[in-house]
Each structure stands twice: as C-alpha cells, then as structure tokens.
Amino acid sequence: MTASYASALLAAQTVAASQHYPQGALYVVATPIGNLADISLRAMHVLALADSIACEDTRHAGTLLRSYGIHKEPSQWLALHEHNEAQACSGVIQRLREGQRVALISDAGTPAISDPGGRLVAAVRSAACPVIPIPGASSVTAALSIAGLAPVAGAASGFLFVGFLPTRATERDAVLRVLALESRAMVLLEAPHRIEELALALAARLGQRPLMVARELTKQFEETATLAAKDFPAWLAERPQRRKGEFVLVLHGQPPAPDPEPSLRVLKLLLAELPLKTAVKLAVEITGGSRNELYAAALAARGEDPSPAP
C-alpha cells in the first residue's frame, strides 16, 4: 500500500461501512482517470468488500487496488473486456447468484460509458440481480466542467456524448457530416495514435466552431486549450508532447442551421393566393430563405422546369 493511503482506507472503512451493501449485487465502481487521489471513500470500501472484481486488465487493476492497500486472490479476479464481454457475463451472473458482491471497474473512470460494461449491466438486470452505482471520476464531466459552455441562442440545451468516432476515414467522415449539423455541445474521446487524423477531420468539417481540447486530465502533464476546430492540427504540431496522452474534446454549441421546411411551407401558402414572383419575394422576406432555391421550388411546384431566378 502507498503509505499516504493507509489513513484513507481506514477512513473508508469507518465512514462508508454504515451503509448496507447487499450480497448478490453488481457494483459499478468509478476509479481515478489519472490521479490516484480522485477515488471516493465509498469506492475504496466497496472494492475492499467485494468478493470478485470484474475488470478490463487484471494486472492494471491489481496494481491500482494494491496502491490503496486492497488485495485480492487470483480466484477473485474476472477479466471482462470488449472481446469477451458477452461470454464473461454468464460467469459474473453465476457469482451473483451464489451471493457474491461483484465490483465492475474499468482501466480508468466510470465503467460502461465508453469502456466495456454496458452488456454486463444489461445482462445482470435481465437476470433480476441488483446493479448499484458507486459514482466518481469521469473524464467527460471533468472536461465539461471547465469548457466554459454558455447558452447559445436557438441551440438545444445539454450536450451530446459521442465518444470515440469510427477509425475508418470514410465512416468517420460520414459521422462528422451529421455531427456538423448538431447545435448542442458535443463530447468526443480519442487515443493518442489517432488524434492527428481526427484533428484534420474536425478542421475540415467544423471550421470556426469552438473546440476545447483536454489532454491527460488530472495527470502531471494535464493541458487544456480552447480554439477554433480549424486550428486544432496546428496546435498539435506546435509541441511533440501534445500528441501524447488521452484526449477529451468538447465542441461548443452553435446556432442551429436554418430549417428549409418553414420556408417551403410559407411559399406553398403564398403560391395558393399570389403570382409566383410575388409569392417568392414575400417568402424570402418572411423566412430569410434563399431566393434562388425558393424560386426553383415554386417552379417545380407548378410543374415547370426549375431555372435560376431572372
């Protein structure tokens, strides 16, 4: 045990033990995203109490728990990662039915968000076993809290969690075309070996949209910056170390793109009562729509060949 955590483990046992922790339950436990001090006393108590630990990497998790003075036997560990999650669920459920307390942790942060665990939670719920959250560190909420998001006129409130984009360039670009139309703030995650490709794609698709870059949150070389998406590749290139570490990206909200449908609805109503050119002129003034587009739509509505407005 790291000496400085001896008192923390004692405090965890003192202040958290009064709560009831039912047997036969899955505990979804958040662990630090970098700084070991970012663990909760309740998380420490549950990890010490758990009969089994389900985790992505048993060696990494073992090192983490030993830092807090928590030791588990080899039989108490269950590997659960993206490649075996579907198969591992049955083993976890079997232990729960035997009355064990099983703690689910990821390599860092809160499980079942961008890390494995979602399938397991769904399977445990389907098996009518309780699932209990032990909240704590999250790179998503940490980044959002310092992004300085302000209300944007016309934009929906809240944020959209995107997570990791597809790794293939064509699929990533297709997703970004859709995301470029989103008015809410968005949170993306990326690994260091793909960050340069993502930066170029964001610059091409999102241009001037404000972007907060958070790198190595809570760690020694933590760095954050807010810039236009188009400037992200240059920011990365300024210093080699900026291409290292885990990234959380927060795209700020933006006013929604004009909806063409209201313009077309107004045009249709006006065409029923007025000459074509007058209807188009008024539709442009009322809705702010494109004159050429509305003129072409008016011609098409009357079965005439669309052509640019004279």
Short mmCIF file of C-alpha atoms in Angstrom, two decimals:
data_model
loop_
_atom_site.label_atom_id
_atom_site.label_comp_id
_atom_site.label_asym_id
_atom_site.label_seq_id
_atom_site.Cartn_x
_atom_site.Cartn_y
_atom_site.Cartn_z
CA MET A 1 0.00 0.00 0.00
CA THR A 2 1.13 3.52 -0.79
CA ALA A 3 1.74 4.90 2.71
CA SER A 4 -0.32 8.02 2.12
CA TYR A 5 -3.46 5.95 1.50
CA ALA A 6 -3.36 3.99 4.78
CA SER A 7 -5.45 6.61 6.55
CA ALA A 8 -7.77 6.90 3.53
CA LEU A 9 -8.54 3.17 3.62
CA LEU A 10 -9.21 3.38 7.35
CA ALA A 11 -11.48 6.39 6.77
CA ALA A 12 -13.31 4.49 4.02
CA GLN A 13 -13.97 1.60 6.36
CA THR A 14 -15.13 4.00 9.07
CA VAL A 15 -17.45 6.33 7.15
CA ALA A 16 -18.77 4.02 4.42
CA ALA A 17 -19.32 0.79 6.35
CA SER A 18 -22.56 2.02 7.95
CA GLN A 19 -24.39 1.73 4.63
CA HIS A 20 -25.94 -1.60 3.63
CA TYR A 21 -24.16 -3.34 0.74
CA PRO A 22 -26.38 -6.24 -0.37
CA GLN A 23 -24.92 -9.55 -1.45
CA GLY A 24 -25.61 -10.86 -4.93
CA ALA A 25 -25.28 -7.36 -6.41
CA LEU A 26 -23.12 -5.88 -9.14
CA TYR A 27 -21.35 -2.69 -8.04
CA VAL A 28 -20.33 -0.38 -10.89
CA VAL A 29 -17.37 1.44 -9.37
CA ALA A 30 -15.71 4.57 -10.78
CA THR A 31 -11.92 4.66 -10.40
CA PRO A 32 -9.50 7.58 -10.98
CA ILE A 33 -8.80 8.74 -14.54
CA GLY A 34 -5.19 9.52 -13.65
CA ASN A 35 -4.68 10.96 -10.20
CA LEU A 36 -4.92 8.21 -7.56
CA ALA A 37 -6.32 10.68 -5.03
CA ASP A 38 -9.51 11.02 -7.09
CA ILE A 39 -11.06 7.85 -5.66
CA SER A 40 -14.00 8.12 -3.28
CA LEU A 41 -14.01 6.64 0.21
CA ARG A 42 -17.09 4.66 -0.71
CA ALA A 43 -15.35 3.20 -3.77
CA MET A 44 -12.41 2.11 -1.63
CA HIS A 45 -14.75 0.43 0.84
CA VAL A 46 -16.70 -1.43 -1.86
CA LEU A 47 -13.52 -2.62 -3.60
CA ALA A 48 -12.23 -3.95 -0.28
CA LEU A 49 -15.59 -5.59 0.47
CA ALA A 50 -16.14 -7.15 -2.97
CA ASP A 51 -15.88 -10.92 -3.33
CA SER A 52 -14.91 -10.57 -7.01
CA ILE A 53 -13.54 -7.82 -9.26
CA ALA A 54 -14.50 -7.73 -12.96
CA CYS A 55 -12.08 -5.55 -14.93
CA GLU A 56 -10.52 -4.94 -18.34
CA ASP A 57 -6.93 -5.74 -17.33
CA THR A 58 -6.35 -7.76 -14.15
CA ARG A 59 -2.70 -6.67 -13.88
CA HIS A 60 -3.52 -2.97 -14.14
CA ALA A 61 -6.45 -3.31 -11.73
CA GLY A 62 -4.35 -5.32 -9.29
CA THR A 63 -1.72 -2.58 -9.21
CA LEU A 64 -4.43 0.04 -8.64
CA LEU A 65 -6.02 -1.82 -5.72
CA ARG A 66 -2.68 -2.58 -4.09
CA SER A 67 -1.92 1.16 -4.12
CA TYR A 68 -4.82 1.53 -1.70
CA GLY A 69 -3.86 -1.49 0.40
CA ILE A 70 -6.57 -3.74 -1.10
CA HIS A 71 -5.50 -7.27 -2.01
CA LYS A 72 -7.46 -9.94 -3.88
CA GLU A 73 -6.68 -13.59 -4.54
CA PRO A 74 -6.30 -14.78 -8.17
CA SER A 75 -9.66 -16.56 -7.97
CA GLN A 76 -11.38 -13.25 -7.19
CA TRP A 77 -10.45 -11.64 -10.50
CA LEU A 78 -12.58 -11.79 -13.65
CA ALA A 79 -11.30 -10.43 -16.98
CA LEU A 80 -14.05 -8.53 -18.79
CA HIS A 81 -13.10 -6.55 -21.89
CA GLU A 82 -14.52 -5.68 -25.30
CA HIS A 83 -13.50 -9.02 -26.82
CA ASN A 84 -15.02 -11.32 -24.19
CA GLU A 85 -17.78 -9.29 -22.54
CA ALA A 86 -20.64 -11.33 -24.00
CA GLN A 87 -19.08 -14.60 -22.79
CA ALA A 88 -17.98 -13.24 -19.41
CA CYS A 89 -21.49 -12.18 -18.42
CA SER A 90 -22.54 -15.73 -17.53
CA GLY A 91 -19.61 -16.10 -15.12
CA VAL A 92 -20.48 -12.84 -13.35
CA ILE A 93 -24.16 -13.77 -13.07
CA GLN A 94 -23.23 -17.17 -11.66
CA ARG A 95 -21.19 -15.49 -8.90
CA LEU A 96 -24.03 -13.09 -8.16
CA ARG A 97 -26.46 -15.98 -7.79
CA GLU A 98 -24.03 -17.52 -5.33
CA GLY A 99 -24.44 -14.37 -3.23
CA GLN A 100 -21.16 -12.67 -4.13
CA ARG A 101 -20.68 -8.95 -4.32
CA VAL A 102 -19.04 -8.28 -7.70
CA ALA A 103 -17.36 -4.93 -8.39
CA LEU A 104 -17.04 -3.82 -12.03
CA ILE A 105 -14.22 -1.39 -12.79
CA SER A 106 -12.62 -0.12 -15.99
CA ASP A 107 -8.99 0.82 -16.58
CA ALA A 108 -9.90 4.40 -15.66
CA GLY A 109 -13.03 6.35 -14.89
CA THR A 110 -16.62 5.14 -14.86
CA PRO A 111 -17.34 1.74 -16.46
CA ALA A 112 -19.98 1.17 -19.16
CA ILE A 113 -19.72 4.70 -20.60
CA SER A 114 -17.04 4.44 -23.29
CA ASP A 115 -15.45 1.35 -21.72
CA PRO A 116 -16.87 -2.20 -21.54
CA GLY A 117 -19.61 -2.95 -19.07
CA GLY A 118 -22.85 -1.98 -20.80
CA ARG A 119 -23.61 -5.53 -21.94
CA LEU A 120 -22.83 -6.88 -18.50
CA VAL A 121 -25.14 -4.40 -16.76
CA ALA A 122 -27.94 -5.25 -19.19
CA ALA A 123 -27.42 -8.99 -18.67
CA VAL A 124 -27.34 -8.64 -14.87
CA ARG A 125 -30.57 -6.63 -14.92
CA SER A 126 -32.19 -9.24 -17.17
CA ALA A 127 -31.18 -11.87 -14.61
CA ALA A 128 -33.05 -9.84 -11.96
CA CYS A 129 -29.90 -9.13 -9.95
CA PRO A 130 -29.40 -5.64 -8.48
CA VAL A 131 -26.95 -3.15 -10.01
CA ILE A 132 -25.60 -0.43 -7.72
CA PRO A 133 -23.60 2.61 -8.95
CA ILE A 134 -20.61 3.87 -6.96
CA PRO A 135 -20.01 7.22 -8.71
CA GLY A 136 -16.75 9.05 -9.04
CA ALA A 137 -14.23 10.28 -11.59
CA SER A 138 -15.29 10.81 -15.22
CA SER A 139 -13.25 12.44 -17.96
CA VAL A 140 -16.48 13.55 -19.65
CA THR A 141 -17.85 15.56 -16.74
CA ALA A 142 -14.37 16.83 -15.83
CA ALA A 143 -13.91 18.28 -19.32
CA LEU A 144 -17.43 19.71 -19.50
CA SER A 145 -16.96 21.47 -16.16
CA ILE A 146 -14.03 23.52 -17.46
CA ALA A 147 -15.15 24.02 -21.06
CA GLY A 148 -16.96 27.27 -20.29
CA LEU A 149 -20.09 26.30 -22.18
CA ALA A 150 -22.54 29.16 -22.40
CA PRO A 151 -26.16 29.13 -23.66
CA VAL A 152 -26.34 29.61 -27.42
CA ALA A 153 -29.39 31.34 -28.90
CA GLY A 154 -31.54 28.81 -30.71
CA ALA A 155 -29.42 25.82 -29.73
CA ALA A 156 -30.81 22.96 -27.67
CA SER A 157 -29.62 22.77 -24.08
CA GLY A 158 -27.49 19.94 -22.71
CA PHE A 159 -24.77 18.06 -24.54
CA LEU A 160 -24.32 15.04 -26.78
CA PHE A 161 -21.86 12.35 -25.72
CA VAL A 162 -20.29 10.98 -28.92
CA GLY A 163 -17.30 9.11 -27.51
CA PHE A 164 -14.88 7.52 -29.98
CA LEU A 165 -15.60 8.08 -33.68
CA PRO A 166 -15.15 5.24 -36.20
CA THR A 167 -11.50 4.56 -37.01
CA ARG A 168 -12.02 4.18 -40.78
CA ALA A 169 -11.74 7.53 -42.54
CA THR A 170 -14.84 7.12 -44.73
CA GLU A 171 -17.03 6.12 -41.79
CA ARG A 172 -15.61 8.88 -39.58
CA ASP A 173 -16.27 11.49 -42.26
CA ALA A 174 -19.85 10.30 -42.69
CA VAL A 175 -20.46 10.67 -38.95
CA LEU A 176 -18.83 14.12 -38.89
CA ARG A 177 -21.10 15.33 -41.71
CA VAL A 178 -24.06 14.58 -39.46
CA LEU A 179 -22.44 15.98 -36.32
CA ALA A 180 -21.65 19.25 -38.10
CA LEU A 181 -25.41 19.92 -38.14
CA GLU A 182 -25.78 19.33 -34.37
CA SER A 183 -26.36 22.53 -32.40
CA ARG A 184 -25.71 21.07 -28.94
CA ALA A 185 -22.29 20.85 -27.34
CA MET A 186 -20.63 17.50 -28.04
CA VAL A 187 -18.00 15.42 -26.23
CA LEU A 188 -15.56 13.25 -28.18
CA LEU A 189 -12.83 10.93 -26.95
CA GLU A 190 -9.67 9.91 -28.78
CA ALA A 191 -6.48 7.94 -28.28
CA PRO A 192 -3.04 9.48 -28.99
CA HIS A 193 -2.26 7.35 -32.05
CA ARG A 194 -5.40 8.63 -33.85
CA ILE A 195 -5.57 12.22 -32.64
CA GLU A 196 -3.81 13.79 -35.66
CA GLU A 197 -6.23 12.17 -38.11
CA LEU A 198 -9.19 13.31 -36.05
CA ALA A 199 -7.80 16.85 -35.80
CA LEU A 200 -7.58 17.11 -39.59
CA ALA A 201 -11.10 15.76 -40.00
CA LEU A 202 -12.53 18.20 -37.43
CA ALA A 203 -10.71 21.10 -39.05
CA ALA A 204 -12.14 20.22 -42.47
CA ARG A 205 -15.72 19.72 -41.29
CA LEU A 206 -16.19 22.16 -38.40
CA GLY A 207 -14.02 25.16 -39.31
CA GLN A 208 -14.60 28.03 -36.89
CA ARG A 209 -16.61 26.04 -34.33
CA PRO A 210 -15.08 26.49 -30.84
CA LEU A 211 -13.34 23.39 -29.53
CA MET A 212 -11.88 22.73 -26.09
CA VAL A 213 -9.03 20.23 -26.09
CA ALA A 214 -8.30 18.46 -22.79
CA ARG A 215 -5.23 16.22 -22.69
CA GLU A 216 -4.10 13.99 -19.81
CA LEU A 217 -6.78 15.24 -17.42
CA THR A 218 -5.81 15.04 -13.70
CA LYS A 219 -2.29 13.84 -14.57
CA GLN A 220 1.06 15.59 -14.18
CA PHE A 221 1.13 16.97 -17.74
CA GLU A 222 -2.52 17.96 -17.96
CA GLU A 223 -3.15 20.56 -20.66
CA THR A 224 -6.28 22.31 -21.93
CA ALA A 225 -6.88 24.84 -24.66
CA THR A 226 -9.87 26.42 -26.42
CA LEU A 227 -9.51 27.19 -30.12
CA ALA A 228 -11.35 27.01 -33.43
CA ALA A 229 -11.58 23.49 -34.83
CA LYS A 230 -9.66 24.60 -37.91
CA ASP A 231 -6.67 25.46 -35.70
CA PHE A 232 -6.51 22.11 -33.93
CA PRO A 233 -3.94 20.46 -36.28
CA ALA A 234 -1.57 23.41 -35.90
CA TRP A 235 -1.97 23.35 -32.10
CA LEU A 236 -0.97 19.69 -32.02
CA ALA A 237 2.03 20.34 -34.26
CA GLU A 238 3.42 23.14 -32.07
CA ARG A 239 4.83 20.69 -29.50
CA PRO A 240 5.53 16.96 -29.96
CA GLN A 241 4.26 16.10 -26.46
CA ARG A 242 0.82 17.42 -27.36
CA ARG A 243 0.24 14.31 -29.46
CA LYS A 244 0.63 12.08 -26.39
CA GLY A 245 -1.92 11.05 -23.79
CA GLU A 246 -5.67 10.53 -23.77
CA PHE A 247 -7.88 13.28 -25.22
CA VAL A 248 -11.31 14.62 -24.37
CA LEU A 249 -12.67 17.13 -26.89
CA VAL A 250 -15.62 19.41 -26.18
CA LEU A 251 -17.20 21.05 -29.22
CA HIS A 252 -19.16 24.10 -28.13
CA GLY A 253 -22.79 24.57 -29.11
CA GLN A 254 -23.72 26.62 -32.14
CA PRO A 255 -26.91 28.22 -33.54
CA PRO A 256 -28.87 25.61 -35.49
CA ALA A 257 -28.73 25.74 -39.28
CA PRO A 258 -31.79 27.34 -40.88
CA ASP A 259 -34.53 24.79 -41.44
CA PRO A 260 -35.62 24.90 -45.10
CA GLU A 261 -39.01 23.38 -44.36
CA PRO A 262 -40.64 26.53 -42.88
CA SER A 263 -39.62 28.49 -45.98
CA LEU A 264 -41.20 25.89 -48.23
CA ARG A 265 -44.39 25.78 -46.16
CA VAL A 266 -44.72 29.57 -46.31
CA LEU A 267 -44.06 29.52 -50.05
CA LYS A 268 -46.76 26.91 -50.61
CA LEU A 269 -49.32 29.02 -48.76
CA LEU A 270 -48.40 32.15 -50.71
CA LEU A 271 -48.47 30.37 -54.08
CA ALA A 272 -52.09 29.44 -53.48
CA GLU A 273 -53.03 33.15 -53.39
CA LEU A 274 -50.38 35.13 -55.27
CA PRO A 275 -48.42 35.18 -58.55
CA LEU A 276 -45.18 33.17 -58.49
CA LYS A 277 -42.71 36.06 -58.34
CA THR A 278 -44.70 37.86 -55.64
CA ALA A 279 -45.01 34.66 -53.59
CA VAL A 280 -41.25 34.05 -53.81
CA LYS A 281 -40.44 37.66 -52.89
CA LEU A 282 -42.65 37.55 -49.80
CA ALA A 283 -41.41 34.10 -48.76
CA VAL A 284 -37.82 35.38 -48.83
CA GLU A 285 -38.74 38.44 -46.76
CA ILE A 286 -40.75 36.42 -44.22
CA THR A 287 -38.41 33.46 -43.74
CA GLY A 288 -34.97 34.67 -44.84
CA GLY A 289 -34.69 31.71 -47.20
CA SER A 290 -32.65 31.63 -50.41
CA ARG A 291 -34.41 33.44 -53.29
CA ASN A 292 -32.97 31.12 -55.92
CA GLU A 293 -33.91 27.98 -54.01
CA LEU A 294 -37.44 29.19 -53.32
CA TYR A 295 -37.88 30.29 -56.95
CA ALA A 296 -36.80 26.83 -58.15
CA ALA A 297 -39.13 25.20 -55.63
CA ALA A 298 -42.02 27.38 -56.82
CA LEU A 299 -41.41 26.41 -60.44
CA ALA A 300 -41.22 22.73 -59.50
CA ALA A 301 -44.47 23.03 -57.54
CA ARG A 302 -46.18 24.31 -60.71
CA GLY A 303 -44.66 21.58 -62.85
CA GLU A 304 -42.34 23.94 -64.69
CA ASP A 305 -38.64 23.46 -65.39
CA PRO A 306 -36.65 24.96 -62.45
CA SER A 307 -34.14 27.57 -63.51
CA PRO A 308 -32.30 30.44 -61.79
CA ALA A 309 -34.46 33.42 -60.91
CA PRO A 310 -34.25 36.20 -63.50
#
